[in-house]
Structures are given as structure tokens and as C-alpha cells.
mmCIF file of C-alpha atoms in Angstrom:
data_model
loop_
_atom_site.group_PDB
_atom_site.id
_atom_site.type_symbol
_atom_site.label_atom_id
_atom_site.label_comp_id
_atom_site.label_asym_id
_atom_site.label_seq_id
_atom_site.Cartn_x
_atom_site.Cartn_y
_atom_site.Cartn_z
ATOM 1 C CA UNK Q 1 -9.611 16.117 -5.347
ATOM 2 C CA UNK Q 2 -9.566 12.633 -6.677
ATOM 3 C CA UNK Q 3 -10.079 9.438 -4.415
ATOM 4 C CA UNK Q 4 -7.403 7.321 -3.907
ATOM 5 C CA UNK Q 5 -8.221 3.656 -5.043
ATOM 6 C CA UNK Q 6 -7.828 1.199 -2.666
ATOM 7 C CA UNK Q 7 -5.788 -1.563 -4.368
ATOM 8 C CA UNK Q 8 -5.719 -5.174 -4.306
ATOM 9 C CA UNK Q 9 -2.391 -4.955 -1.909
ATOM 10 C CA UNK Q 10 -3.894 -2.512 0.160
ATOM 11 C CA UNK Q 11 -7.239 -4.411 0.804
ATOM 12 C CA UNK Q 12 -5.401 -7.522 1.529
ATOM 13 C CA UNK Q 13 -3.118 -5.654 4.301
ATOM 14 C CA UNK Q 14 -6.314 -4.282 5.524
ATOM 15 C CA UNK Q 15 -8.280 -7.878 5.460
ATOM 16 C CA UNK Q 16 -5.249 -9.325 7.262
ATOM 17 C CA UNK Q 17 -5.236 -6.893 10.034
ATOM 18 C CA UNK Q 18 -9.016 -6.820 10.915
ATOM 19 C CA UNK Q 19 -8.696 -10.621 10.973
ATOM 20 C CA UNK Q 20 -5.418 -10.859 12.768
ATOM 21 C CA UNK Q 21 -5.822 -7.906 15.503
ATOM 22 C CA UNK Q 22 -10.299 -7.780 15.645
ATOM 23 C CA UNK Q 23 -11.681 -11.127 14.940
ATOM 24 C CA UNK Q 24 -14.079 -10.418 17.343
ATOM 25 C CA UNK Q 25 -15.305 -6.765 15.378
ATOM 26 C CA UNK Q 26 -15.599 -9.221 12.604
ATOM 27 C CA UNK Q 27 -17.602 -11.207 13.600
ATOM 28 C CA UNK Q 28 -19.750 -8.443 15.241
ATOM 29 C CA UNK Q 29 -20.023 -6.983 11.296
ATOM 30 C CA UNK Q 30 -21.181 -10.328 10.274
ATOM 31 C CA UNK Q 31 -24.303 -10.520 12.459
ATOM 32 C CA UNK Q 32 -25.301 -7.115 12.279
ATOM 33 C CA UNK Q 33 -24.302 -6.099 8.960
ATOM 34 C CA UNK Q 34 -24.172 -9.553 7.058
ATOM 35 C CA UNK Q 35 -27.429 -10.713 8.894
ATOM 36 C CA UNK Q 36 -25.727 -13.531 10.173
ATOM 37 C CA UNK Q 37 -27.168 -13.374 14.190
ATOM 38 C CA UNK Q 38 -25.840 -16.871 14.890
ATOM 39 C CA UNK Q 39 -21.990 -16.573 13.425
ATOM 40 C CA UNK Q 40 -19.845 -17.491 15.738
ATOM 41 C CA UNK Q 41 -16.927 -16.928 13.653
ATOM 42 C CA UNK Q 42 -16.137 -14.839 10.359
ATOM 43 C CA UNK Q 43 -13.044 -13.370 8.186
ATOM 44 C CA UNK Q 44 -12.806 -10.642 6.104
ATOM 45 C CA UNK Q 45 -12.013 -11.361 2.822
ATOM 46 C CA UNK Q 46 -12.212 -8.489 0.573
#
């Protein structure tokens, strides 16, 4: 079974909707997986 690619468009839709609908889960990835403990704010971008 082959893996569908996630395209440019699709990653953009996807980037737009964590930002849009869970800034705050963002945020949360930043300081635990981005090792960012004192963000206080943070987009998705790719």
C-alpha cells in the first residue's frame, strides 16, 4: 500500500487549522516538543 504524500496544499490547510482552531496545543508542542518552556505563543508553519 503506498503512502499518500502530504502536499504543499494539504499541509497549509492543516497549518491553518491547528493555528486557527488550537493555538493553545501549539504552543503546548512548542515547549515540550520544540524545547521552548517559556513560549508563550507559537504557529505552525509547515
Amino acid at each position: 500500500m503506498a503512502a499518500d504524500l502530504i502536499t504543499a496544499a494539504v499541509s497549509d490547510r492543516i497549518c491553518a487549522h491547528m493555528n486557527d482552531d488550537h493555538a493553545d496545543a501549539v504552543v503546548l508542542y512548542a515547549t515540550a516538543y520544540g524545547h521552548q518552556p517559556a513560549a508563550t505563543a507559537a504557529r505552525m508553519v509547515a
